[in-house]
Short mmCIF file of C-alpha atoms and ligand atoms in Angstrom, two decimals:
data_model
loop_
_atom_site.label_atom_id
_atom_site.label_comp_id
_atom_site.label_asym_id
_atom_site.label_seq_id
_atom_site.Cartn_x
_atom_site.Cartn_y
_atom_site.Cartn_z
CA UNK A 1023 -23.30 94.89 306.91
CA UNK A 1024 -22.05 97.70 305.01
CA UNK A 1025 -19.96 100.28 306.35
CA UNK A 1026 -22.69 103.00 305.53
CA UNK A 1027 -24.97 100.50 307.53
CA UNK A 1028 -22.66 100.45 310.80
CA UNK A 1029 -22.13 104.01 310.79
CA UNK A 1030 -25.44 106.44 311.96
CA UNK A 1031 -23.40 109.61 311.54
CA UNK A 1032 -20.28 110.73 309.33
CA UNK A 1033 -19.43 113.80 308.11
CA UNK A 1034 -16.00 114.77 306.13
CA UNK A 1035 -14.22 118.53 306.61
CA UNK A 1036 -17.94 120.25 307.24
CA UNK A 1037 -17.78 124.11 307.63
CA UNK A 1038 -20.79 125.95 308.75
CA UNK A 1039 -20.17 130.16 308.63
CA UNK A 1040 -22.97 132.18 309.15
CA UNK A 1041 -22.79 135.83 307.11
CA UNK A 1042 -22.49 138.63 309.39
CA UNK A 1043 -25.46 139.56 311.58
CA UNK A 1044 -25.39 143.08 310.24
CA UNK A 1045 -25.49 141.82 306.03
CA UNK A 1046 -22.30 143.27 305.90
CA UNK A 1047 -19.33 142.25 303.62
CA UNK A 1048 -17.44 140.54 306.04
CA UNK A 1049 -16.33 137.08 306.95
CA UNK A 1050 -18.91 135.81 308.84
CA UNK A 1051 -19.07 133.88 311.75
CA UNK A 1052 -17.58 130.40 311.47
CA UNK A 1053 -19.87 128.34 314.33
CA UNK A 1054 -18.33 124.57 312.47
CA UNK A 1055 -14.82 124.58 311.56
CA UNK A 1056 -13.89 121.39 309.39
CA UNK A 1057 -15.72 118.61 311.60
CA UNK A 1058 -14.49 114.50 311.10
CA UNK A 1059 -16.95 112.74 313.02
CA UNK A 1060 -18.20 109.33 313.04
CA UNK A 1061 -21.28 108.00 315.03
CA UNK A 1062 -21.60 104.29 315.29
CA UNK A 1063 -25.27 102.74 314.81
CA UNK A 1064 -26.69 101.48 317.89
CA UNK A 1065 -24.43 104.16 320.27
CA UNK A 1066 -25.20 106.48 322.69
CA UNK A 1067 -23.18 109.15 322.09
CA UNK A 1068 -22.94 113.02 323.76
CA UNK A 1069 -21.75 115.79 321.67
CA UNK A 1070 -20.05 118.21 324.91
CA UNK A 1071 -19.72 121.85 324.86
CA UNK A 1072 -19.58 125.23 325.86
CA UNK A 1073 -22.36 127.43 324.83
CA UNK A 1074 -21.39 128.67 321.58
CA UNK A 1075 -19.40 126.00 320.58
CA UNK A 1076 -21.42 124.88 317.71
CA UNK A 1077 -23.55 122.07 318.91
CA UNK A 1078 -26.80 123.59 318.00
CA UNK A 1079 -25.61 124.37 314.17
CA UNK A 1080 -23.97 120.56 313.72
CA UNK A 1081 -27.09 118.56 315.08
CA UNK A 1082 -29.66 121.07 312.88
CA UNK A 1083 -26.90 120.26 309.76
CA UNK A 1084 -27.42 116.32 310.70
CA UNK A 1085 -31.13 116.86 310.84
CA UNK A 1086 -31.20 118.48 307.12
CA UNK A 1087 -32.77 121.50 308.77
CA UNK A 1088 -29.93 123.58 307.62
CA UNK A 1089 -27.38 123.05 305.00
CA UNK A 1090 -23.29 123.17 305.75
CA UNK A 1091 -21.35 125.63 303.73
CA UNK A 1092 -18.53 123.16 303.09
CA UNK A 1093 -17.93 119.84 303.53
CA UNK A 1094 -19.98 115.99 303.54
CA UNK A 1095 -23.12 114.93 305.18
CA UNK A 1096 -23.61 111.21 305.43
CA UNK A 1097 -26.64 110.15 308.13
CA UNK A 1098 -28.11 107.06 308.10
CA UNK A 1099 -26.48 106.06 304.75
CA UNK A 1100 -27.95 109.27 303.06
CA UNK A 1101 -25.59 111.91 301.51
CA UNK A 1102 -28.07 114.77 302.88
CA UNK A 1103 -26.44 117.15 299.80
CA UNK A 1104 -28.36 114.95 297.40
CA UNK A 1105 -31.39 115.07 298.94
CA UNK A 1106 -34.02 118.03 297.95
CA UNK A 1107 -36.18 119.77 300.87
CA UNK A 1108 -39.11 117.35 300.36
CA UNK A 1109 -36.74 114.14 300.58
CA UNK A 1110 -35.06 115.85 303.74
CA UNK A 1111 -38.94 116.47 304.79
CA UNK A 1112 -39.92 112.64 304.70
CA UNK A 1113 -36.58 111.34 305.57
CA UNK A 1114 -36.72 113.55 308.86
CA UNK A 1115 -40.45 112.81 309.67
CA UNK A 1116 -39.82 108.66 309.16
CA UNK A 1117 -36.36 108.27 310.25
CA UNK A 1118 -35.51 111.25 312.66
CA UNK A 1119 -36.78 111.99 316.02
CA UNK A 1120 -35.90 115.19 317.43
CA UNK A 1121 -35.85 116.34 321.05
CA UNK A 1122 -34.94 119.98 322.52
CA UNK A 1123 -34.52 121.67 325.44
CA UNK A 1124 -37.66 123.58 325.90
CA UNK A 1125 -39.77 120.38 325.07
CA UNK A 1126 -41.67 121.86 321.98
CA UNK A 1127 -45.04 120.34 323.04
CA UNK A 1128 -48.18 122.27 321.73
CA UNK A 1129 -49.87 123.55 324.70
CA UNK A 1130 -53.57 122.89 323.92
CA UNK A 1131 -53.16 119.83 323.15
CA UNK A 1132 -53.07 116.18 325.67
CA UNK A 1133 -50.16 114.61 325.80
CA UNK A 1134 -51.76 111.86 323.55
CA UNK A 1135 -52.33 113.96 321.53
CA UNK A 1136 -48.90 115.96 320.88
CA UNK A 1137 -47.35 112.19 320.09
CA UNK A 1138 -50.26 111.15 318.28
CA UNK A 1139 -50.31 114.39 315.88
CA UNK A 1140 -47.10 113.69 314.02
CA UNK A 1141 -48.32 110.21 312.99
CA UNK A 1142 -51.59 111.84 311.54
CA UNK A 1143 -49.81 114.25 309.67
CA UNK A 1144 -47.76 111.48 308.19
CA UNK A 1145 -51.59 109.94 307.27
CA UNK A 1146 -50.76 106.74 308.94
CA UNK A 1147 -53.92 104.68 309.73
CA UNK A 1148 -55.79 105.82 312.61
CA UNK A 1149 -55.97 102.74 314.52
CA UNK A 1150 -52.07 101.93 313.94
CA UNK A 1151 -51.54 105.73 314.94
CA UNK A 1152 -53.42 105.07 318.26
CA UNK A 1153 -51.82 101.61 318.80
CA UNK A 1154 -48.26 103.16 318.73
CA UNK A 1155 -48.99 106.54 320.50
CA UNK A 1156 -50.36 104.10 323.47
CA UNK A 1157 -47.21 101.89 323.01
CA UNK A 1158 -44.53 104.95 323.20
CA UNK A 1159 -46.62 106.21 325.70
CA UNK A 1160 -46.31 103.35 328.06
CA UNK A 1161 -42.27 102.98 327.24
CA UNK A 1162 -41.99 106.20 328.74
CA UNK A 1163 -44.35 105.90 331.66
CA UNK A 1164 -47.25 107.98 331.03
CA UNK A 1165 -50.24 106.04 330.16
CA UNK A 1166 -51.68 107.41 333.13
CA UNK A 1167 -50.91 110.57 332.22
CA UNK A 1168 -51.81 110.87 328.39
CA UNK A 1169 -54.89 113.15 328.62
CA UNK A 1170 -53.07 115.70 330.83
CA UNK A 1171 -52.30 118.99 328.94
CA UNK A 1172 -48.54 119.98 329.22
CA UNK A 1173 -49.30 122.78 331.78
CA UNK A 1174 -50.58 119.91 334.02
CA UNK A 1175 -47.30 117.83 333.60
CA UNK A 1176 -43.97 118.30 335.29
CA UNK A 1177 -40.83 119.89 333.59
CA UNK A 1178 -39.58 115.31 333.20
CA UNK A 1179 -42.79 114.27 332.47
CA UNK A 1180 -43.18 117.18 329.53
CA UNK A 1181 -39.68 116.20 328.44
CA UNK A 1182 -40.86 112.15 328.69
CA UNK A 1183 -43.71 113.38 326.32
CA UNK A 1184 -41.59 114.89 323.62
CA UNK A 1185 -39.41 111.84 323.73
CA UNK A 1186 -42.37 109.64 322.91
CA UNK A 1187 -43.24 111.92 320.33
CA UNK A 1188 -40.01 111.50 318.79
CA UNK A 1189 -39.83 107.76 318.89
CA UNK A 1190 -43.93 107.65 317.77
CA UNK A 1191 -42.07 107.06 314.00
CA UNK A 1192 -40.11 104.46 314.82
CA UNK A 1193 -36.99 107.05 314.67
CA UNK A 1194 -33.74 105.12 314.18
CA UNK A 1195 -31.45 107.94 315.02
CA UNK A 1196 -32.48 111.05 318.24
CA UNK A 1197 -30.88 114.22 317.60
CA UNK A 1198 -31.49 115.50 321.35
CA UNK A 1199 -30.32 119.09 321.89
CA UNK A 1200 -29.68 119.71 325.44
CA UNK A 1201 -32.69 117.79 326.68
CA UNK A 1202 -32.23 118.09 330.21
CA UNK A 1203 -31.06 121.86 330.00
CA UNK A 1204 -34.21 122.77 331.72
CA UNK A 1205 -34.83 120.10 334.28
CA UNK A 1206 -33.54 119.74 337.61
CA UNK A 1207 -30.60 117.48 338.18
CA UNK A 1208 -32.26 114.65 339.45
CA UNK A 1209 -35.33 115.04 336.98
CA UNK A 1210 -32.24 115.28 334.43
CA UNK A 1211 -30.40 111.58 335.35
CA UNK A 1212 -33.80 110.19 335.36
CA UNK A 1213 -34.53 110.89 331.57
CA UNK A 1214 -30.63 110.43 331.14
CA UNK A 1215 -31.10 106.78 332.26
CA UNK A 1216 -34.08 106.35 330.39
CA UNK A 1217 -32.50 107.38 327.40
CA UNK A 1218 -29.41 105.05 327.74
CA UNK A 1219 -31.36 102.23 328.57
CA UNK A 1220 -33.63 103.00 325.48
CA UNK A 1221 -30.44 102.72 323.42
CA UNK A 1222 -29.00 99.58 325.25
CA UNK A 1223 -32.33 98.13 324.49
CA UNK A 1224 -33.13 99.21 320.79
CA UNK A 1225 -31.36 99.80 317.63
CA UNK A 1226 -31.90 103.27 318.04
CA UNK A 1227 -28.89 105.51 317.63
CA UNK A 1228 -28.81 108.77 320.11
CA UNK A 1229 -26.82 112.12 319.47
CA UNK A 1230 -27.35 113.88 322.36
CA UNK A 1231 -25.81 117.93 322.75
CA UNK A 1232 -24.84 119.10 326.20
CA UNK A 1233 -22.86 121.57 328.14
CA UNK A 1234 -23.13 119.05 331.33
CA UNK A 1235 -20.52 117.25 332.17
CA UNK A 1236 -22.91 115.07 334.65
CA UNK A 1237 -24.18 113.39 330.76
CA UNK A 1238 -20.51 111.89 330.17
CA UNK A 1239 -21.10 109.04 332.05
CA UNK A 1240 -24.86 107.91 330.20
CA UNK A 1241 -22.82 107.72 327.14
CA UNK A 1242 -20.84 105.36 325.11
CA UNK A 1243 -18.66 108.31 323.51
CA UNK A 1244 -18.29 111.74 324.28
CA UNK A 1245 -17.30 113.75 321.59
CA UNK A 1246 -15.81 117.56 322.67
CA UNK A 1247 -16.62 120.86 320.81
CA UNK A 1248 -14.56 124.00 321.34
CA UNK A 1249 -15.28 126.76 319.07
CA UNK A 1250 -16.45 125.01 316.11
CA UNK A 1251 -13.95 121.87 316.38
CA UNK A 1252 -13.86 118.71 317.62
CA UNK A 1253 -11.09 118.22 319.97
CA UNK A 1254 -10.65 114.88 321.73
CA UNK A 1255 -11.05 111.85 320.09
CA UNK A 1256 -13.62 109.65 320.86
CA UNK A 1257 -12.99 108.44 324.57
CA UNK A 1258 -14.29 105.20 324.83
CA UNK A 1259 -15.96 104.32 328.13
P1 ADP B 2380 -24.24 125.95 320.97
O1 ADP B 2380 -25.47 125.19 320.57
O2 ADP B 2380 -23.08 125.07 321.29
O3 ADP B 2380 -24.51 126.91 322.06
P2 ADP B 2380 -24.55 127.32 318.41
O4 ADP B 2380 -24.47 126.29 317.35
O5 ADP B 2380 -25.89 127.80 318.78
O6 ADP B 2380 -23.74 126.80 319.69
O7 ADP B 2380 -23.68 128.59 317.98
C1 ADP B 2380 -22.35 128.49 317.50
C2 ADP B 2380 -21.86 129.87 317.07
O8 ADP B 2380 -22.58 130.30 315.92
C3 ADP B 2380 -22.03 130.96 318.10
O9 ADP B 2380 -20.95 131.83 317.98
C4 ADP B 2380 -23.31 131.64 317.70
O10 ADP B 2380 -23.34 132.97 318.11
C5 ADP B 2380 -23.25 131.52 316.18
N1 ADP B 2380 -24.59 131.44 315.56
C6 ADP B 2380 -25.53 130.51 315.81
N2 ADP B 2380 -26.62 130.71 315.05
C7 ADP B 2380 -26.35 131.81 314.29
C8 ADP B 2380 -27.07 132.51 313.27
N3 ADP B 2380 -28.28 132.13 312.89
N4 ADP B 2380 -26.46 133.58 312.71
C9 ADP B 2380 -25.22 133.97 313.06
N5 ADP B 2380 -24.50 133.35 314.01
C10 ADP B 2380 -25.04 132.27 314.62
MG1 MG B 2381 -27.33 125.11 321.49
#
């Protein structure tokens, strides 16, 4: 393999400093301050901090949703500067699978049907889309539950949903931004196991943001954030 193959994640010096709130001349807020990190494929890995420290604005730059003012980009093999919006649009929708705190399900619609509505906006086949929304369904446990609306679901079973949704594409890499923020704690080491036993058991590589120091021990590395830098080294388990 090449080295761009075994790492998921790298990025060189990367700088992300929002203007000033106001528009003033000023300068700015600097949320990412020169970031070396390295994310193995295959690894379960939690990015740990504070509120504030800049785990939000790193996994949206690894996601192409927003662009770093300084600094390299490398995810999956991709230098995400080269890419324009519409690469970074497909790239995200077939290799990316995003999960956040607040679930992001659309409330009128069934659980089969929030997984199931990516893959038709993609325009894969209908009967493939069904087969794999009824496949991610059951690897998260809710074939029973796939016609209930998210209103009719608990906060972990809403949360299982969105996870499903994000593997529907056959992700290889979960950015996951503070997925069990919302969830009680036992609801929270339930999807927690899940999650590292989806990544024992796949080739999928998981980024996962928290301020939790109960996620630590789910993960293969925990990387630290404090105001914008990283600031152990990897600590490997
Ligand atoms: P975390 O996810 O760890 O809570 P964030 O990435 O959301 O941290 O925020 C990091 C820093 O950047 C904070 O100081 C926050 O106030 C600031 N910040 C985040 N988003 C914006 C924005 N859109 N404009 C200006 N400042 C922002
Ligand atoms: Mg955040």
């Amino acid at each position: 393999m090449s080295p761009a193959a075994v790492m998921a994640i790298e990025t060189k010096d990367l700088w992300r400093v929002y203007p000033c709130r106001s528009g003033a001349a000023g300068e700015g807020v600097p949320a990412l301050r020169g970031i070396e990190m390295k994310v193995k494929t295959g690894q379960f890995v939690v990015l740990r901090g504070r509120s504030g420290s800049g785990k939000t604005t790193l996994l949206n730059i690894l996601a192409g949703l927003d662009s770093p003012t300084s600094g390299s980009v490398s995810v999956l093999g991709h230098n995400l500067a080269e890419m324009s919006e519409q690469d970074l649009t497909i790239w995200r929708r077939e290799q990316i699978g995003l999960v956040f705190q607040s679930f992001g399900l659309l409330a009128t619609l069934s659980a089969y049907e929030n997984v199931e509505l990516l893959l038709r906006i993609q325009g894969s086949d209908p009967q493939q889309s069904h087969q794999r929304t009824m496949e991610v369904l059951e690897m998260v446990g809710l074939t029973r539950w796939r016609d209930h609306r998210p209103y009719e679901l608990s906060g972990g079973q809403q949360q299982r949903v969105a996870i499903a949704r994000a593997l529907a594409n056959n992700a290889r890499l979960i950015l996951a931004d503070e997925p069990t923020g919302e969830l009680d704690s036992r609801t929270g080491h339930e999807i927690l196991s899940f999650l590292r036993n989806l990544v024992d058991t796949t080739h999928i590589t998981l980024l996962m943001a928290s301020h939790d120091p109960l996620v630590d021990k789910y993960a293969q590395h925990v990387l630290t954030l404090e105001d914008g830098m990283l600031t152990a080294p990897e600590k490997k388990k």
